mmCIF file of C-alpha atoms in Angstrom:
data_model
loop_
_atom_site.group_PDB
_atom_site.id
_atom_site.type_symbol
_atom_site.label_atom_id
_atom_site.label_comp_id
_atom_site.label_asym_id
_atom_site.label_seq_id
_atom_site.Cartn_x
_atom_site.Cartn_y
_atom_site.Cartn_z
ATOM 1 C CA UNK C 1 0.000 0.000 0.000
ATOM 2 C CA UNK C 2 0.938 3.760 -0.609
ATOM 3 C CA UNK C 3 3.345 4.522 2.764
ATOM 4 C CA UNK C 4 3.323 8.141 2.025
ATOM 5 C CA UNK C 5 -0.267 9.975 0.774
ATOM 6 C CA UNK C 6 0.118 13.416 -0.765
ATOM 7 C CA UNK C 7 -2.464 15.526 -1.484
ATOM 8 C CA UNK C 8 -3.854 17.285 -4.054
ATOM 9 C CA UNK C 9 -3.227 15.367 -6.767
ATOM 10 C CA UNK C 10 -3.406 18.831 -8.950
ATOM 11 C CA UNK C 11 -2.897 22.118 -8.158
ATOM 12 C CA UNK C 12 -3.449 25.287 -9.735
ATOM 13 C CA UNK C 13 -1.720 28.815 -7.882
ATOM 14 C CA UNK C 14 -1.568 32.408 -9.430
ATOM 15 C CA UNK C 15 1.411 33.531 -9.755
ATOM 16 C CA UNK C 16 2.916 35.246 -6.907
ATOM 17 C CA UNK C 17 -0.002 33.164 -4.451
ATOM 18 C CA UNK C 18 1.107 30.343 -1.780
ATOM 19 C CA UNK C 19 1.485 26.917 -3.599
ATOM 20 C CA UNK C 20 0.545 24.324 -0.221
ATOM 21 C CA UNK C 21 1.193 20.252 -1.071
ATOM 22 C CA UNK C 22 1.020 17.819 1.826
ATOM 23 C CA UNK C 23 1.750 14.493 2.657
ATOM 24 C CA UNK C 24 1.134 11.885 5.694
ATOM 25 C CA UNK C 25 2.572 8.881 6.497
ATOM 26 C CA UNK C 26 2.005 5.949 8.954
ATOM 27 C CA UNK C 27 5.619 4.799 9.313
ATOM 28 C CA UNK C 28 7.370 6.008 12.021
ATOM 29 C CA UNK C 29 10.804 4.320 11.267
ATOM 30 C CA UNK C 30 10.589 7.033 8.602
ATOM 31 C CA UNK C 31 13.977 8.732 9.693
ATOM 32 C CA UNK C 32 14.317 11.532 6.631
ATOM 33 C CA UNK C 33 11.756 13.966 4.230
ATOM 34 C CA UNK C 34 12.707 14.910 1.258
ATOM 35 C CA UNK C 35 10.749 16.765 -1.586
ATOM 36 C CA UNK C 36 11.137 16.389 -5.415
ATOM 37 C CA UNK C 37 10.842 18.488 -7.965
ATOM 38 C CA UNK C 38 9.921 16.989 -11.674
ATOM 39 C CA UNK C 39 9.522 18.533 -14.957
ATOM 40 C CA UNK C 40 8.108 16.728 -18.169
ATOM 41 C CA UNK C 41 11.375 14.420 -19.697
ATOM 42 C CA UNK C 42 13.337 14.735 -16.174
ATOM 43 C CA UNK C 43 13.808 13.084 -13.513
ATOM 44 C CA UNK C 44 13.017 14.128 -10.112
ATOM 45 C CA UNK C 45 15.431 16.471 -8.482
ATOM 46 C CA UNK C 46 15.835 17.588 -5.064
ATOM 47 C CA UNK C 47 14.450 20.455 -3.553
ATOM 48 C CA UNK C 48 14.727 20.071 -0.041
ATOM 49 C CA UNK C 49 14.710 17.508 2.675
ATOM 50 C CA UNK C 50 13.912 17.756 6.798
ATOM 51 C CA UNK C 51 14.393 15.320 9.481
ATOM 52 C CA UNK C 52 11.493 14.634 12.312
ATOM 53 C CA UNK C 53 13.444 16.563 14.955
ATOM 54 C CA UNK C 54 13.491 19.704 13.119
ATOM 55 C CA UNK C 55 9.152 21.234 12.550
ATOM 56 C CA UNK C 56 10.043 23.860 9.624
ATOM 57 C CA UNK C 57 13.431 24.145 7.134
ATOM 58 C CA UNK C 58 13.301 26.753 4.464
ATOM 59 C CA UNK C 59 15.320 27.364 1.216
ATOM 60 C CA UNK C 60 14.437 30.373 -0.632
ATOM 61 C CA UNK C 61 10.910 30.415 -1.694
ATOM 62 C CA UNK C 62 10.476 26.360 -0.104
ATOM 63 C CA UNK C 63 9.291 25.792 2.933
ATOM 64 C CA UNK C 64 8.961 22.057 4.772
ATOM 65 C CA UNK C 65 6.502 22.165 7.937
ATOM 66 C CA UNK C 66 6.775 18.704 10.059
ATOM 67 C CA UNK C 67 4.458 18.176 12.273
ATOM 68 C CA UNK C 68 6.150 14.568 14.359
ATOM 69 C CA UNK C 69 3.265 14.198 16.160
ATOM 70 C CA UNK C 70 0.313 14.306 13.864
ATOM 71 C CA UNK C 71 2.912 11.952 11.103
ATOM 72 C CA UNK C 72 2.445 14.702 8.468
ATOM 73 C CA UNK C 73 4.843 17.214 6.288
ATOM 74 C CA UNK C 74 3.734 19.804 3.903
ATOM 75 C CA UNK C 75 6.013 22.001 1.293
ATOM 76 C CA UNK C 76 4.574 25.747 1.036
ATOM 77 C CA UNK C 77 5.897 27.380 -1.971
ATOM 78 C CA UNK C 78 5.945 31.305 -1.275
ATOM 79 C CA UNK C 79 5.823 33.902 -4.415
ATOM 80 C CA UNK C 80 4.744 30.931 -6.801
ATOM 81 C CA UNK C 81 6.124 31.464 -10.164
ATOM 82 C CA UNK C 82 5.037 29.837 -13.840
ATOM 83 C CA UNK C 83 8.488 27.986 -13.793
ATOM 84 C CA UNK C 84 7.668 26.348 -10.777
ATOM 85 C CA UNK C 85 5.042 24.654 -12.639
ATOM 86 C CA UNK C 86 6.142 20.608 -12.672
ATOM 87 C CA UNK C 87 5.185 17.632 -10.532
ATOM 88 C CA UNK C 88 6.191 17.805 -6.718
ATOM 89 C CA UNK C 89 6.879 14.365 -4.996
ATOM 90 C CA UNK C 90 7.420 13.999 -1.279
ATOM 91 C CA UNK C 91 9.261 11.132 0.002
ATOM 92 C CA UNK C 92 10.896 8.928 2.661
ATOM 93 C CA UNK C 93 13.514 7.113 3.860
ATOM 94 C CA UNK C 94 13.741 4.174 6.446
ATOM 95 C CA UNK C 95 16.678 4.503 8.706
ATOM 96 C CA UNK C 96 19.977 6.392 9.031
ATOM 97 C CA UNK C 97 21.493 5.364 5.916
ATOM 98 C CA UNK C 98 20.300 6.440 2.278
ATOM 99 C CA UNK C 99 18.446 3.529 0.068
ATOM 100 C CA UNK C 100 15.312 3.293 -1.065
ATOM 101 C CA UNK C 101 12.691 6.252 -1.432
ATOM 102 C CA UNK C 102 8.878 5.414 -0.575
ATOM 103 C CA UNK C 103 7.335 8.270 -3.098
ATOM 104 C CA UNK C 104 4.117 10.026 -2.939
ATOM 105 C CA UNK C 105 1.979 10.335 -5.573
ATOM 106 C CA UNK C 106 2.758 13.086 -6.853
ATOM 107 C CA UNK C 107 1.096 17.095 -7.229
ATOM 108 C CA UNK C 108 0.975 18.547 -10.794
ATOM 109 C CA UNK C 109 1.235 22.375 -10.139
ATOM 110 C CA UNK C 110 0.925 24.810 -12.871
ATOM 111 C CA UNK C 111 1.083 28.688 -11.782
ATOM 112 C CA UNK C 112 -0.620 30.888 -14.127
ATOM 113 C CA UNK C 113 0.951 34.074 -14.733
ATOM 114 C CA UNK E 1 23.259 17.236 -16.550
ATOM 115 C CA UNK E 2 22.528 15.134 -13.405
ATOM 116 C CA UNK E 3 25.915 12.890 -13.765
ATOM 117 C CA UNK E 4 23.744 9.794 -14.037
ATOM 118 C CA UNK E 5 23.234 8.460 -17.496
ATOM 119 C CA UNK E 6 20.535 6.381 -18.832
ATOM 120 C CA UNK E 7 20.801 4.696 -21.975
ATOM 121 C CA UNK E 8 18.361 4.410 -24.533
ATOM 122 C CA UNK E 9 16.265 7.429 -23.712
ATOM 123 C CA UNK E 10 13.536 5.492 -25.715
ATOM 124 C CA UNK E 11 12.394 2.160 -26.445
ATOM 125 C CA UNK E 12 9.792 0.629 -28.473
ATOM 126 C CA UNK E 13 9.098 -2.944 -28.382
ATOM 127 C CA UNK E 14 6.516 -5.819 -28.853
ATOM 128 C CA UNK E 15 5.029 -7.825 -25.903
ATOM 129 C CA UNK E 16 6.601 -10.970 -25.160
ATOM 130 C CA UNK E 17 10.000 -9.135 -26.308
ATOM 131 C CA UNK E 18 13.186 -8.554 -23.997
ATOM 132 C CA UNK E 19 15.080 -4.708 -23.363
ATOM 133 C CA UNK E 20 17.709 -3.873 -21.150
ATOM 134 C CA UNK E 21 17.705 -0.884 -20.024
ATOM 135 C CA UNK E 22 21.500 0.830 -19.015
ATOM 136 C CA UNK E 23 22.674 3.481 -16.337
ATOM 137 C CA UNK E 24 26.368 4.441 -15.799
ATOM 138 C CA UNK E 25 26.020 6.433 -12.100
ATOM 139 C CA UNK E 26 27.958 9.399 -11.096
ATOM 140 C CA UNK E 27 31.781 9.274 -10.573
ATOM 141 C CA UNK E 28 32.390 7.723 -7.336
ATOM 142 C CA UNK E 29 28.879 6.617 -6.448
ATOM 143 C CA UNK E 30 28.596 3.113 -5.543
ATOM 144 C CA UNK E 31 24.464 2.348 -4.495
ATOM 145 C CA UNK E 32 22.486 2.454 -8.007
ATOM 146 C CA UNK E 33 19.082 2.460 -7.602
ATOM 147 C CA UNK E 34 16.317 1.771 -10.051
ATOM 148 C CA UNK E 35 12.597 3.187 -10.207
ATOM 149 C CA UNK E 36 9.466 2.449 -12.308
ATOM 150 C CA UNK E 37 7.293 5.459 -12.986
ATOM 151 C CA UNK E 38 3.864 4.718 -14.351
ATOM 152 C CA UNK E 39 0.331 6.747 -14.296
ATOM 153 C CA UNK E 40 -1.437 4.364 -12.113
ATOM 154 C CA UNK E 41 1.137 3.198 -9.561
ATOM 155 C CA UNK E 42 3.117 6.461 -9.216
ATOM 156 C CA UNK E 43 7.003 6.222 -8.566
ATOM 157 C CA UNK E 44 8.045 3.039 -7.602
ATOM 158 C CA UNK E 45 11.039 1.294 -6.106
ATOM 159 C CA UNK E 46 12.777 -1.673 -7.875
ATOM 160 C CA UNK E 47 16.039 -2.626 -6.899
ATOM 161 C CA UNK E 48 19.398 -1.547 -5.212
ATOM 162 C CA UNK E 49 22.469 -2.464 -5.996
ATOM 163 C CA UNK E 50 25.771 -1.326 -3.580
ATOM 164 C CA UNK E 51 29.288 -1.919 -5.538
ATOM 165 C CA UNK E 52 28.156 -5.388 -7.091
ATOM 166 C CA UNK E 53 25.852 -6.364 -4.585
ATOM 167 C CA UNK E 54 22.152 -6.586 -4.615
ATOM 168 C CA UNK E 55 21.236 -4.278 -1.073
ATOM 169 C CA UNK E 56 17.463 -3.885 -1.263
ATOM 170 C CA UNK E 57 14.650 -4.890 -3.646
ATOM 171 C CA UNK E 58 11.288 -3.963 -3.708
ATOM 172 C CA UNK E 59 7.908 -4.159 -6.368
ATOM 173 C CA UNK E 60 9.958 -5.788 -8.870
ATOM 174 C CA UNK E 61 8.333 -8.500 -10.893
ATOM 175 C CA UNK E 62 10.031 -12.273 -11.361
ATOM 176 C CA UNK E 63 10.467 -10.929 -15.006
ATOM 177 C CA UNK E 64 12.869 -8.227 -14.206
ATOM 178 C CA UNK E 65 16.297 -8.539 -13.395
ATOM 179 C CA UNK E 66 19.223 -6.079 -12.648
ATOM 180 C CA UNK E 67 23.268 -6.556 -12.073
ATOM 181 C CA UNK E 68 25.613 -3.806 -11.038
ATOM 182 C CA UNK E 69 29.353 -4.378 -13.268
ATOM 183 C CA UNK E 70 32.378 -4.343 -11.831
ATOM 184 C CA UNK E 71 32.972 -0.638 -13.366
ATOM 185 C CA UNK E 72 29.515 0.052 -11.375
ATOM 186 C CA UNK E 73 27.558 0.477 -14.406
ATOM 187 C CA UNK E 74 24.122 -0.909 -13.986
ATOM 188 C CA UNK E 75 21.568 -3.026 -16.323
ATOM 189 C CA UNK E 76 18.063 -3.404 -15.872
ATOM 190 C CA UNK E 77 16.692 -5.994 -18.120
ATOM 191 C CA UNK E 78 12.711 -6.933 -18.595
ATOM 192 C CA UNK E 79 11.349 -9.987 -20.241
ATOM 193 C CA UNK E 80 8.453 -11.277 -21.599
ATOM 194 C CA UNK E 81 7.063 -7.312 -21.891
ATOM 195 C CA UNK E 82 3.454 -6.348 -21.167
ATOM 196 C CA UNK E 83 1.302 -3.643 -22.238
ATOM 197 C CA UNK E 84 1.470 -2.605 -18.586
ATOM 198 C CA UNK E 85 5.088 -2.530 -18.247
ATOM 199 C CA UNK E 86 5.023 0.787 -20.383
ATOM 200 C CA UNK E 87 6.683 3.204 -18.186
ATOM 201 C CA UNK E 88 9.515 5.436 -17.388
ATOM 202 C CA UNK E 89 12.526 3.843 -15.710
ATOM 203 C CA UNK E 90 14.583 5.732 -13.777
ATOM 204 C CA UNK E 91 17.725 5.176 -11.826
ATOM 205 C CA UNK E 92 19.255 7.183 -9.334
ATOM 206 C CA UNK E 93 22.892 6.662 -7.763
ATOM 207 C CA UNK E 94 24.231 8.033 -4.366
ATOM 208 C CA UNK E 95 27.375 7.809 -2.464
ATOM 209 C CA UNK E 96 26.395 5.215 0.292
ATOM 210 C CA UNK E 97 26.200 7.626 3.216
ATOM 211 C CA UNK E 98 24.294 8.582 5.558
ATOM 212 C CA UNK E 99 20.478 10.361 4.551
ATOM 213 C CA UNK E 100 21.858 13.867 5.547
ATOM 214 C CA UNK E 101 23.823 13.406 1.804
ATOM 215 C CA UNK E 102 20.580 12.953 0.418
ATOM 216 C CA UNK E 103 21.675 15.738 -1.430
ATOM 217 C CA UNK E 104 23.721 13.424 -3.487
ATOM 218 C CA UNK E 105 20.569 10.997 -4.359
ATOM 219 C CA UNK E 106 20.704 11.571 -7.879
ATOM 220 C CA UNK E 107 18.362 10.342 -10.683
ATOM 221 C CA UNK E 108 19.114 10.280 -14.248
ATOM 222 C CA UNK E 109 16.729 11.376 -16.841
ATOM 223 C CA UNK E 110 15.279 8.184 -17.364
ATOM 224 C CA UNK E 111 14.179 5.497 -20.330
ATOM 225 C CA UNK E 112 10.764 5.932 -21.627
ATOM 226 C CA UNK E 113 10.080 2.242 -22.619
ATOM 227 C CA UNK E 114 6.479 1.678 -24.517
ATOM 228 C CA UNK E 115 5.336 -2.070 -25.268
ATOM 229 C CA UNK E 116 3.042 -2.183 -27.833
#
């Protein structure tokens, strides 16, 4: 079954508005939270990752909340902007030590200008 | 340019017909890992290899099969093809550290293989 749900499936932001995706899981030997970033012909890229001690890490326009407690993570994209439009995964990763990445399913944004 | 390379970018074939897909990893990483990206099931894990070794394996059918070379060049190789095995492959290669060098995780631009 899905270990990580993201929600919504598609989302559509004007530009310069607040693009919000989020994600739950069930796991809690989930040890590591990274986001994705895809565009049409790529493959994902990273954007920016957060461990369960830490509730909020920002790069530039990307935020990660973590909420330990309640099991769920959301990426807030400030100032939205038509190249941000691509597919945003979040993930996870079991344990200390970096192998396999349990995906969500993935949020289609497209910012209109 | 991610580092990782994946060779063909795109693959037509017949079902019942046998592809192998290729991916050379960045300099210096040792883990390849390979993914299956369809509409319905989403992005999904296949295999791990660490220098030679099979580490982890997940959703990958009895008709798929991966090695990792001695130069640590990886081959992902699908028999008997389906309709539903149309997908994007990806793989991805990483230094085998810790998860705070996810930042090294690295996925290459995939094949795009259609069965028809």
């Amino acid at each position: 079954q899905q270990q990580v749900k993201q929600s919504p499936q598609s989302l559509i932001v004007q530009k310069g508005g607040i693009s919000i995706i989020n994600c739950a899981y069930e796991n809690t030997a989930f040890d590591y939270f990274p986001w994705y970033q895809q565009f049409p012909g790529k493959g994902p890229a990273l954007l920016i990752a957060i461990r369960p001690d830490v509730s909020e890490k920002k790069e530039g326009r990307f935020t990660i909340s973590f909420n330990k407690s309640a099991k769920q993570f959301s990426l807030h994209i400030m100032d939205s902007q038509p190249g941000d439009s691509a597919t945003y995964f979040c993930a996870a990763i079991r344990g200390s030590t970096l192998g396999r990445l349990y995906f969500g399913r993935g949020t289609q944004l497209t910012v209109w200008p | 340019d991610s580092g990782v390379t994946q060779t063909p970018k795109h693959l037509i074939t017949a079902t019942g017909q046998r592809v192998t897909l290729r991916c050379s990893p960045r300099s210096g990483d040792l883990s390849v890992y390979w993914y299956q990206q369809s509409l319905d099931q989403g992005l999904q894990f296949l295999i791990q290899y660490y220098n030679g070794e099979e580490r982890a394996k997940g959703n990958i059918l009895e008709r798929f099969s991966a090695q990792q070379f001695p130069d640590l060049h990886s081959e992902l190789n699908l028999s008997s093809l389906e309709l539903g095995d149309s997908a994007l492959y990806f793989c991805a290669s990483s230094p085998q550290s810790t998860v705070y060098s996810i930042y090294g995780y690295t996925f290459g631009s995939g094949t795009r293989l259609t069965v028809v």
